[in-house]
Amino acid sequence: MSTKRIKSALVSVFHKDGLDEIIKLLHSEGVQLISTGGTQQFIESLGIPCTAVESLTGYPSILGGRVKTLHPKIFGGILGRRELEKDQQQMAEYEIPEIDLVIVDLYPFEQTVASGACEADIIEKIDIGGISLIRGAAKNFNDVVIVASKRQYAPLHEILKSKGAETTLEERRFFAREAFAVSSSYDSAIFNYFDKDDRSAFRQANDDQMSLRYGENPHQKGAFYGNFNDMLEQIHGKEISYNNLLDINAAVELINDFAGETTFAILKHNNACGLASRPTLAEAWDAALAGDPVSAFGGVLIANANVDKATAEKVNEIFFEVIIAPSYDDDALEVLKQKKNRIILIQKSTEMPEKIFRSVLNGVLVQERDSKVETAEELQVVTKAAPKESEIEDMLFANKIVKHSKSNAIVLAKDKQLIASGVGQTSRVDSLRHAIEKAGNFGFSLEGSVMASDAFFPFPDCVQIAHEAGVTAVVHPGGSIRDKESVDYCDANGVAMVTTGFRHFKH
């Protein structure tokens, strides 16, 4: 039979919030409840009778609670196949009662690790009985309903409320799928704890899925796995797309490096096309937009300060897809919400995962996130001419931008304003020439500007071209066997050059 009636239920959970209504509905349907420990006490506190696991198995909870439900009378009742005569004969022989519903959740292992608890406490939060119940009940989904976390309380509650203690095969299969997602995620977290930085295998699990209209292009399917709402809250606009997410990610990573300075950035295809730091956000917007008002069309905007009405009115003059900020004034939102499809996001967290990964060939590349932000103290002056204080500030500013630009990347900046950049070119010279051309197109003088490169200069050609355009200071990682040629050119022409020792390739 596809439809099965729930006659008995084993309930053993760590989190009890939201459970009371389910217990009451099960009781009203005449379902026999089986439980142990704190869950049993919780059920009985509702005035509802409950059979103790210990009275069913004939064994008490032992080894400090490590062994409670691991017994043939429990697992036989879960795994016994109702349609198989041999299973039914053995269950009758050994007086094993059928268990039709299992509600269980797992000890909070990840939360315990995150709390900084000692290893002994962490190990005790590795669930054994719970994970076994989940896998056993999910395996026998033909006959048994498994609720593996409080996230599945809502769908079970809806079933009980709408049609009583009966489930279809399709519903039981849904719960089984969710249960295996819980168990695989749990085991991945435990493995990663033990593996630490050994990287002996790749295990990653994300339980939250955001459906997308399509992938990078309309003919490709796409989805996002992760809790988007932990970092950002969408308060207006259309459904976020795959490409929106790529730009949003690039924007968040970029703006995080400008903490402490009121900054506005405009991104297009994951690269900054405008960025400036100023005393006020409105001023920062004006300077960022001036850097490339053409590319700003249809871009993604991000700020690290509250958006007021004056800034919103300026921003509202152009078409853009997404705006991100930590907060907005109410009258600013009234202006920004005039376009119904415009995506408005509140950035709630600046914390990014420590590791990043991407699929390559038939596997996965994993690396640490590039969280390095150079400081003035780390800059090594390699030329006779030392940079002025204002040039040091601009070089640090430009170096943050070039770090988040697609290689080969060159950034030209002055007075904490992105004047122009050349990104994603196969030649560093091409990137520089492109940047110089863009600066000229928008009326910028490069006199007194600085240049940042994401990698070293293998030849002095870029330094020469930049100097002839007006650049007076250069920052790059250094490390080429021909660094001296670039330094010699700078010394002969009064250009200041500093090295950081850190390359920032980005593909």
Coordinates of C-alpha atoms in Angstrom, one line a residue:
M1 CA 0.0 0.0 0.0
S2 CA 1.2 3.5 -0.8
T3 CA -0.7 5.1 2.0
K4 CA 0.4 4.1 5.5
R5 CA -1.1 4.9 8.9
I6 CA 1.1 5.9 11.8
K7 CA 0.2 3.8 14.8
S8 CA 3.4 4.3 16.9
A9 CA 6.1 6.9 17.1
L10 CA 9.6 7.0 18.6
V11 CA 10.5 10.6 19.7
S12 CA 14.0 11.5 20.9
V13 CA 15.1 15.0 20.3
F14 CA 17.7 17.6 21.6
H15 CA 15.6 20.6 20.5
K16 CA 12.1 20.5 21.8
D17 CA 10.8 23.9 20.6
G18 CA 7.9 23.5 18.2
L19 CA 7.4 19.8 19.2
D20 CA 4.4 20.2 21.5
E21 CA 1.8 20.7 18.7
I22 CA 3.0 17.6 16.8
I23 CA 2.9 15.5 20.0
K24 CA -0.7 16.7 20.7
L25 CA -1.8 15.9 17.1
L26 CA -0.2 12.4 17.3
H27 CA -2.0 11.8 20.6
S28 CA -5.3 12.9 19.2
E29 CA -4.8 10.4 16.4
G30 CA -4.3 7.6 18.9
V31 CA -0.6 7.2 18.1
Q32 CA 1.4 5.3 20.8
L33 CA 4.4 7.4 21.8
I34 CA 7.8 6.0 22.8
S35 CA 10.6 8.1 24.2
T36 CA 13.4 8.4 26.7
G37 CA 15.1 10.9 29.0
G38 CA 14.3 14.5 28.6
T39 CA 12.0 14.0 25.7
Q40 CA 9.9 11.6 27.6
Q41 CA 9.7 14.1 30.5
F42 CA 8.7 16.8 28.0
I43 CA 5.9 14.6 26.5
E44 CA 4.6 13.6 30.0
S45 CA 4.6 17.3 31.0
L46 CA 2.0 17.9 28.3
G47 CA -0.2 15.4 30.1
I48 CA 0.2 12.8 27.4
P49 CA 1.2 9.1 28.1
C50 CA 4.5 7.9 26.8
T51 CA 6.2 4.4 26.9
A52 CA 9.8 4.5 28.0
V53 CA 12.4 3.0 25.7
E54 CA 13.8 1.3 28.7
S55 CA 10.6 -0.6 29.4
L56 CA 10.5 -1.7 25.7
T57 CA 14.1 -2.9 25.5
G58 CA 14.5 -4.1 29.1
Y59 CA 17.8 -2.1 29.4
P60 CA 18.3 1.3 31.0
S61 CA 20.2 4.1 29.5
I62 CA 23.9 3.2 30.1
L63 CA 27.4 4.6 29.7
G64 CA 26.5 8.1 30.6
G65 CA 23.6 8.2 28.1
R66 CA 25.8 7.0 25.2
V67 CA 23.6 3.9 24.7
K68 CA 19.8 4.4 24.9
T69 CA 18.1 3.3 21.7
L70 CA 20.7 1.0 20.2
H71 CA 18.7 -2.2 20.6
P72 CA 17.1 -4.8 18.3
K73 CA 13.6 -4.1 19.7
I74 CA 14.0 -0.5 18.5
F75 CA 15.8 -1.0 15.2
G76 CA 13.9 -4.1 14.4
G77 CA 10.7 -2.1 14.8
I78 CA 12.0 0.5 12.4
L79 CA 13.7 -1.7 9.8
G80 CA 11.1 -4.5 9.7
R81 CA 9.5 -4.7 6.3
R82 CA 5.7 -4.7 6.7
E83 CA 5.1 -6.5 3.4
L84 CA 7.7 -9.2 3.9
E85 CA 6.3 -12.2 5.7
K86 CA 9.6 -13.5 7.0
D87 CA 10.3 -10.1 8.6
Q88 CA 6.8 -10.2 10.2
Q89 CA 7.4 -13.7 11.6
Q90 CA 10.7 -12.7 13.2
M91 CA 9.2 -9.5 14.7
A92 CA 6.4 -11.6 16.2
E93 CA 8.8 -14.3 17.5
Y94 CA 11.0 -11.7 19.3
E95 CA 8.1 -9.5 20.3
I96 CA 9.3 -6.5 18.4
P97 CA 6.7 -3.7 18.0
E98 CA 6.4 -1.8 14.7
I99 CA 7.6 1.8 14.8
D100 CA 6.0 3.9 12.1
L101 CA 7.4 7.3 12.8
V102 CA 10.7 8.4 14.1
I103 CA 11.3 12.0 15.2
V104 CA 14.9 12.6 16.1
D105 CA 17.5 15.3 15.9
L106 CA 21.2 15.3 16.5
Y107 CA 23.5 16.7 19.2
P108 CA 24.7 20.1 18.1
F109 CA 28.2 19.1 17.0
E110 CA 29.0 22.1 14.8
Q111 CA 27.7 24.6 17.4
T112 CA 29.8 22.9 20.1
V113 CA 32.9 23.2 17.9
A114 CA 32.2 26.9 17.1
S115 CA 31.8 27.6 20.9
G116 CA 35.4 26.8 21.5
A117 CA 34.6 23.9 23.8
C118 CA 37.3 21.4 24.7
E119 CA 37.8 18.3 22.7
A120 CA 36.2 16.0 25.3
D121 CA 33.0 18.0 25.1
I122 CA 33.1 18.1 21.3
I123 CA 33.5 14.3 21.1
E124 CA 30.5 13.8 23.4
K125 CA 28.4 15.8 20.9
I126 CA 29.0 13.2 18.2
D127 CA 25.6 11.6 18.0
I128 CA 25.5 7.8 17.6
G129 CA 22.0 6.6 18.4
G130 CA 20.3 9.5 16.6
I131 CA 22.3 9.1 13.4
S132 CA 21.5 5.4 13.4
L133 CA 17.8 6.0 13.9
I134 CA 17.8 8.5 11.0
R135 CA 19.6 6.1 8.6
G136 CA 17.5 3.1 9.6
A137 CA 14.1 4.9 9.3
A138 CA 15.1 6.6 6.1
K139 CA 16.2 3.3 4.6
N140 CA 12.8 1.8 5.3
F141 CA 10.9 4.8 3.9
N142 CA 8.4 2.4 2.3
D143 CA 6.9 1.9 5.8
V144 CA 8.4 4.5 8.1
V145 CA 8.3 8.3 8.3
I146 CA 11.5 9.9 9.5
V147 CA 11.7 13.5 10.8
A148 CA 15.5 14.2 11.1
S149 CA 15.5 17.7 12.3
K150 CA 13.3 20.5 13.6
R151 CA 13.3 21.9 10.1
Q152 CA 11.0 19.1 9.1
Y153 CA 8.5 19.7 11.9
A154 CA 6.5 22.1 9.7
P155 CA 5.8 19.6 6.9
L156 CA 4.9 16.9 9.4
H157 CA 2.6 19.2 11.3
E158 CA 0.9 20.2 8.0
I159 CA 0.3 16.5 7.1
L160 CA -1.1 15.7 10.6
K161 CA -3.3 18.7 10.6
S162 CA -4.7 18.3 7.1
K163 CA -5.2 14.5 6.9
G164 CA -4.4 12.9 10.2
A165 CA -1.8 10.2 10.9
E166 CA -1.5 8.9 7.3
T167 CA 1.3 9.5 4.8
T168 CA 1.8 8.6 1.2
L169 CA 4.9 6.9 -0.3
E170 CA 5.8 10.2 -2.0
E171 CA 5.7 12.0 1.4
R172 CA 7.8 9.4 3.1
R173 CA 10.3 9.5 0.3
F174 CA 10.6 13.3 0.8
F175 CA 11.3 12.9 4.5
A176 CA 13.9 10.2 3.7
R177 CA 15.7 12.5 1.3
E178 CA 15.8 15.3 3.9
A179 CA 17.0 12.8 6.5
F180 CA 20.0 11.6 4.3
A181 CA 20.8 15.3 3.7
V182 CA 20.9 15.8 7.5
S183 CA 23.1 12.7 8.1
S184 CA 25.5 13.5 5.2
S185 CA 25.9 17.1 6.4
Y186 CA 26.5 16.0 10.0
D187 CA 29.2 13.5 9.0
S188 CA 30.9 16.0 6.8
A189 CA 31.2 18.4 9.7
I190 CA 32.7 15.7 11.9
F191 CA 35.1 14.6 9.2
N192 CA 36.2 18.2 8.7
Y193 CA 36.8 18.6 12.4
F194 CA 39.1 15.6 12.5
D195 CA 40.8 16.4 9.2
K196 CA 41.4 20.1 10.1
D197 CA 44.0 21.4 7.6
D198 CA 45.2 18.0 6.4
R199 CA 42.9 18.3 3.3
S200 CA 43.0 14.5 3.0
A201 CA 39.6 14.6 1.2
F202 CA 37.0 17.1 0.2
R203 CA 33.7 17.2 2.1
Q204 CA 31.3 20.1 1.9
A205 CA 27.6 20.2 2.7
N206 CA 25.1 23.1 2.5
D207 CA 21.5 22.4 3.5
D208 CA 19.9 25.6 2.2
Q209 CA 19.0 25.9 -1.4
M210 CA 18.1 29.1 -3.2
S211 CA 16.4 28.3 -6.5
L212 CA 17.5 30.4 -9.5
R213 CA 15.7 31.1 -12.8
Y214 CA 18.7 29.8 -14.6
G215 CA 22.5 29.6 -14.5
E216 CA 25.0 31.9 -16.1
N217 CA 23.0 31.7 -19.3
P218 CA 19.3 31.0 -19.9
H219 CA 19.9 27.5 -21.3
Q220 CA 21.8 26.5 -18.1
K221 CA 20.1 25.3 -14.9
G222 CA 21.5 26.8 -11.7
A223 CA 21.0 26.9 -7.9
F224 CA 22.7 28.5 -4.9
Y225 CA 23.5 26.3 -1.8
G226 CA 24.1 28.2 1.4
N227 CA 22.2 30.4 3.8
F228 CA 22.0 33.7 1.9
N229 CA 20.0 35.3 4.7
D230 CA 22.8 34.9 7.2
M231 CA 24.8 37.5 5.3
L232 CA 22.3 39.6 3.4
E233 CA 18.6 40.4 3.6
Q234 CA 16.7 41.3 0.4
I235 CA 14.1 44.0 1.2
H236 CA 13.0 44.8 -2.4
G237 CA 13.2 43.7 -6.0
K238 CA 13.1 40.8 -8.3
E239 CA 14.5 37.3 -7.8
I240 CA 18.3 37.2 -7.5
S241 CA 20.0 35.6 -10.4
Y242 CA 23.2 33.5 -10.8
N243 CA 25.1 36.4 -12.3
N244 CA 23.7 38.7 -9.6
L245 CA 25.2 36.4 -7.0
L246 CA 28.6 36.4 -8.6
D247 CA 28.6 40.2 -8.6
I248 CA 27.2 40.4 -5.1
N249 CA 30.0 38.1 -3.8
A250 CA 32.7 40.2 -5.6
A251 CA 31.2 43.4 -4.2
V252 CA 31.1 42.1 -0.6
E253 CA 34.6 40.8 -0.7
L254 CA 35.8 44.1 -2.1
I255 CA 34.0 46.4 0.3
N256 CA 35.1 44.4 3.3
D257 CA 38.7 45.5 2.7
F258 CA 37.7 49.2 3.1
A259 CA 36.5 49.0 6.7
G260 CA 36.9 52.2 8.5
E261 CA 36.6 54.4 5.4
T262 CA 33.3 55.6 4.0
T263 CA 33.4 54.0 0.6
F264 CA 31.2 53.4 -2.4
A265 CA 31.9 50.9 -5.1
I266 CA 30.4 50.1 -8.5
L267 CA 31.0 46.7 -10.0
K268 CA 30.4 45.2 -13.4
H269 CA 31.1 41.6 -14.2
N270 CA 32.9 41.1 -10.8
N271 CA 35.3 44.0 -11.3
A272 CA 35.2 47.5 -9.8
C273 CA 34.6 50.1 -12.5
G274 CA 34.2 52.9 -9.9
L275 CA 35.3 53.3 -6.3
A276 CA 36.1 56.1 -4.0
S277 CA 36.5 56.8 -0.3
R278 CA 35.3 60.2 1.0
P279 CA 34.1 61.9 4.2
T280 CA 30.4 61.4 3.2
L281 CA 28.7 58.7 1.3
A282 CA 27.2 61.1 -1.2
E283 CA 30.7 62.4 -2.0
A284 CA 32.0 58.9 -2.3
W285 CA 29.2 58.1 -4.8
D286 CA 30.0 61.1 -6.9
A287 CA 33.7 60.2 -7.1
A288 CA 33.0 56.5 -7.8
L289 CA 30.6 57.3 -10.6
A290 CA 32.9 59.8 -12.2
G291 CA 35.5 57.0 -12.6
D292 CA 33.4 55.2 -15.3
P293 CA 29.9 56.5 -15.7
V294 CA 29.4 54.3 -18.8
S295 CA 30.2 51.0 -17.2
A296 CA 28.1 51.9 -14.2
F297 CA 25.0 51.3 -16.2
G298 CA 23.4 48.1 -15.1
G299 CA 26.0 47.5 -12.4
V300 CA 26.0 46.4 -8.8
L301 CA 26.5 49.1 -6.1
I302 CA 27.8 48.6 -2.6
A303 CA 28.5 51.0 0.3
N304 CA 29.8 50.4 3.7
A305 CA 27.8 53.2 5.4
N306 CA 24.2 54.1 5.9
V307 CA 22.4 55.3 2.7
D308 CA 20.6 58.6 3.3
K309 CA 18.1 60.3 1.1
A310 CA 20.6 62.7 -0.5
T311 CA 22.8 59.7 -1.6
A312 CA 19.7 57.7 -2.7
E313 CA 18.5 60.5 -5.0
K314 CA 21.9 60.7 -6.6
V315 CA 22.1 56.9 -7.1
N316 CA 18.6 56.9 -8.4
E317 CA 19.6 58.9 -11.5
I318 CA 21.1 55.8 -13.2
F319 CA 19.9 52.3 -13.9
F320 CA 21.5 49.6 -11.8
E321 CA 20.6 46.0 -10.9
V322 CA 21.6 45.8 -7.2
I323 CA 22.5 48.0 -4.3
I324 CA 24.0 46.7 -1.0
A325 CA 24.5 48.7 2.2
P326 CA 24.5 48.0 6.0
S327 CA 21.4 50.2 6.4
Y328 CA 19.1 52.7 4.7
D329 CA 17.1 55.7 6.0
D330 CA 13.4 55.2 5.5
D331 CA 13.1 58.2 3.1
A332 CA 16.1 56.8 1.1
L333 CA 14.2 53.5 0.7
E334 CA 11.2 55.4 -0.6
V335 CA 13.4 56.8 -3.4
L336 CA 15.2 53.5 -4.2
K337 CA 12.0 51.4 -4.3
Q338 CA 10.6 53.5 -7.1
K339 CA 12.0 50.8 -9.5
K340 CA 10.1 47.6 -8.7
N341 CA 12.7 45.2 -10.0
R342 CA 15.7 46.9 -8.3
I343 CA 17.3 44.5 -5.8
I344 CA 17.9 46.2 -2.5
L345 CA 20.0 44.3 0.0
I346 CA 21.1 44.9 3.6
Q347 CA 24.5 43.5 4.4
K348 CA 24.2 41.9 7.8
S349 CA 27.6 40.2 8.1
T350 CA 31.1 40.8 6.8
E351 CA 32.4 37.4 7.7
M352 CA 33.3 35.2 4.7
P353 CA 34.3 31.5 4.8
E354 CA 38.0 30.9 5.3
K355 CA 38.2 28.5 2.4
I356 CA 37.0 28.9 -1.2
F357 CA 36.5 26.2 -3.8
R358 CA 35.5 25.7 -7.4
S359 CA 34.9 22.8 -9.7
V360 CA 37.7 22.1 -12.2
L361 CA 37.8 19.2 -14.7
N362 CA 36.4 16.2 -12.7
G363 CA 37.3 17.5 -9.3
V364 CA 37.4 20.5 -7.0
L365 CA 40.1 23.1 -6.3
V366 CA 40.3 24.3 -2.7
Q367 CA 42.3 27.2 -1.3
E368 CA 42.4 29.6 1.6
R369 CA 40.7 32.9 1.0
D370 CA 43.0 35.8 0.1
S371 CA 42.4 37.9 3.3
K372 CA 45.7 39.7 3.1
V373 CA 45.5 43.5 3.2
E374 CA 48.8 45.3 3.1
T375 CA 49.7 48.1 5.5
A376 CA 52.0 51.0 5.2
E377 CA 54.5 49.4 7.5
E378 CA 54.8 46.4 5.1
L379 CA 55.6 48.4 2.0
Q380 CA 59.3 48.1 1.0
V381 CA 60.7 51.2 -0.7
V382 CA 63.0 49.9 -3.4
T383 CA 63.9 53.1 -5.2
K384 CA 65.9 56.2 -4.3
A385 CA 62.8 58.3 -4.4
A386 CA 60.5 57.6 -1.4
P387 CA 56.8 58.0 -1.9
K388 CA 55.0 60.9 -0.2
E389 CA 52.4 60.3 2.5
S390 CA 49.5 60.9 0.1
E391 CA 51.1 58.5 -2.5
I392 CA 51.4 55.8 0.2
E393 CA 47.7 56.2 1.0
D394 CA 46.7 56.0 -2.6
M395 CA 48.9 53.0 -3.2
L396 CA 47.3 51.1 -0.3
F397 CA 43.9 52.2 -1.7
A398 CA 44.8 51.0 -5.3
N399 CA 46.3 47.8 -4.0
K400 CA 43.0 46.8 -2.4
I401 CA 41.2 47.3 -5.7
V402 CA 43.7 45.4 -7.8
K403 CA 43.5 42.5 -5.4
H404 CA 39.8 42.1 -6.3
S405 CA 40.3 42.7 -10.1
K406 CA 40.6 39.9 -12.7
S407 CA 44.2 39.3 -13.8
N408 CA 46.1 40.7 -15.5
A409 CA 45.1 43.8 -13.6
I410 CA 46.4 47.4 -13.4
V411 CA 44.7 50.1 -11.2
L412 CA 45.3 53.8 -11.5
A413 CA 44.2 55.9 -8.6
K414 CA 44.6 59.4 -7.1
D415 CA 43.2 61.0 -3.9
K416 CA 41.5 57.7 -3.0
Q417 CA 39.5 57.5 -6.2
L418 CA 39.7 54.8 -8.8
I419 CA 40.6 56.7 -12.0
A420 CA 40.7 53.7 -14.3
S421 CA 41.6 50.1 -14.4
G422 CA 42.6 47.5 -17.0
V423 CA 41.5 44.0 -16.1
G424 CA 41.4 40.5 -17.5
Q425 CA 43.9 41.1 -20.3
T426 CA 46.4 38.5 -21.5
S427 CA 49.2 41.1 -21.3
R428 CA 49.9 43.5 -18.4
V429 CA 50.9 46.1 -21.0
D430 CA 47.5 45.8 -22.6
S431 CA 45.8 46.2 -19.2
L432 CA 47.8 49.4 -18.5
R433 CA 47.1 50.9 -22.0
H434 CA 43.4 50.2 -21.6
A435 CA 43.4 51.9 -18.2
I436 CA 45.2 55.0 -19.5
E437 CA 42.8 55.2 -22.4
K438 CA 39.8 55.0 -20.1
A439 CA 41.2 57.7 -17.9
G440 CA 41.6 60.0 -20.8
N441 CA 38.1 59.2 -22.1
F442 CA 36.6 60.5 -18.8
G443 CA 38.8 63.6 -18.6
F444 CA 41.2 62.5 -15.9
S445 CA 44.7 63.7 -15.6
L446 CA 47.1 61.0 -14.5
E447 CA 49.7 63.6 -13.2
G448 CA 50.5 62.6 -9.6
S449 CA 48.6 59.4 -9.7
V450 CA 49.7 55.9 -8.6
M451 CA 49.7 52.5 -10.3
A452 CA 49.0 49.2 -8.6
S453 CA 49.7 45.8 -10.3
D454 CA 48.4 42.4 -9.1
A455 CA 51.8 40.8 -10.0
F456 CA 55.4 41.8 -10.6
F457 CA 56.7 43.5 -13.7
P458 CA 58.8 41.1 -15.8
F459 CA 60.0 44.1 -17.8
P460 CA 60.2 47.9 -17.2
D461 CA 57.8 48.7 -20.1
C462 CA 54.7 49.1 -17.8
V463 CA 56.6 51.4 -15.5
Q464 CA 57.9 53.5 -18.4
I465 CA 54.4 53.8 -20.0
A466 CA 52.8 54.7 -16.7
H467 CA 55.5 57.3 -15.9
E468 CA 55.1 58.9 -19.4
A469 CA 51.3 59.1 -18.6
G470 CA 51.9 61.0 -15.3
V471 CA 52.2 58.2 -12.7
T472 CA 54.6 59.2 -9.9
A473 CA 54.5 56.1 -7.6
V474 CA 54.1 52.4 -8.3
V475 CA 53.2 49.4 -6.0
H476 CA 53.6 45.8 -7.0
P477 CA 54.5 42.5 -5.3
G478 CA 58.0 42.3 -6.6
G479 CA 59.9 39.1 -7.0
S480 CA 60.8 39.1 -10.7
I481 CA 64.4 38.2 -11.5
R482 CA 64.4 41.4 -13.6
D483 CA 63.1 43.7 -10.8
K484 CA 66.3 45.7 -11.0
E485 CA 65.4 46.9 -14.5
S486 CA 62.2 48.5 -13.3
V487 CA 63.9 49.9 -10.3
D488 CA 66.7 51.4 -12.5
Y489 CA 64.1 53.1 -14.7
C490 CA 62.3 54.5 -11.7
D491 CA 65.6 55.8 -10.2
A492 CA 66.5 57.5 -13.5
N493 CA 63.1 59.2 -13.7
G494 CA 62.3 60.1 -10.1
V495 CA 59.4 57.5 -9.8
A496 CA 58.9 56.0 -6.3
M497 CA 58.4 52.2 -6.2
V498 CA 57.4 50.0 -3.4
T499 CA 56.9 46.2 -3.2
T500 CA 54.6 44.2 -1.0
G501 CA 55.8 40.7 -1.3
F502 CA 52.2 39.5 -1.9
R503 CA 50.8 38.6 -5.3
H504 CA 47.1 38.9 -5.8
F505 CA 46.2 36.9 -8.9
K506 CA 42.5 36.5 -9.5
H507 CA 41.0 34.3 -12.2

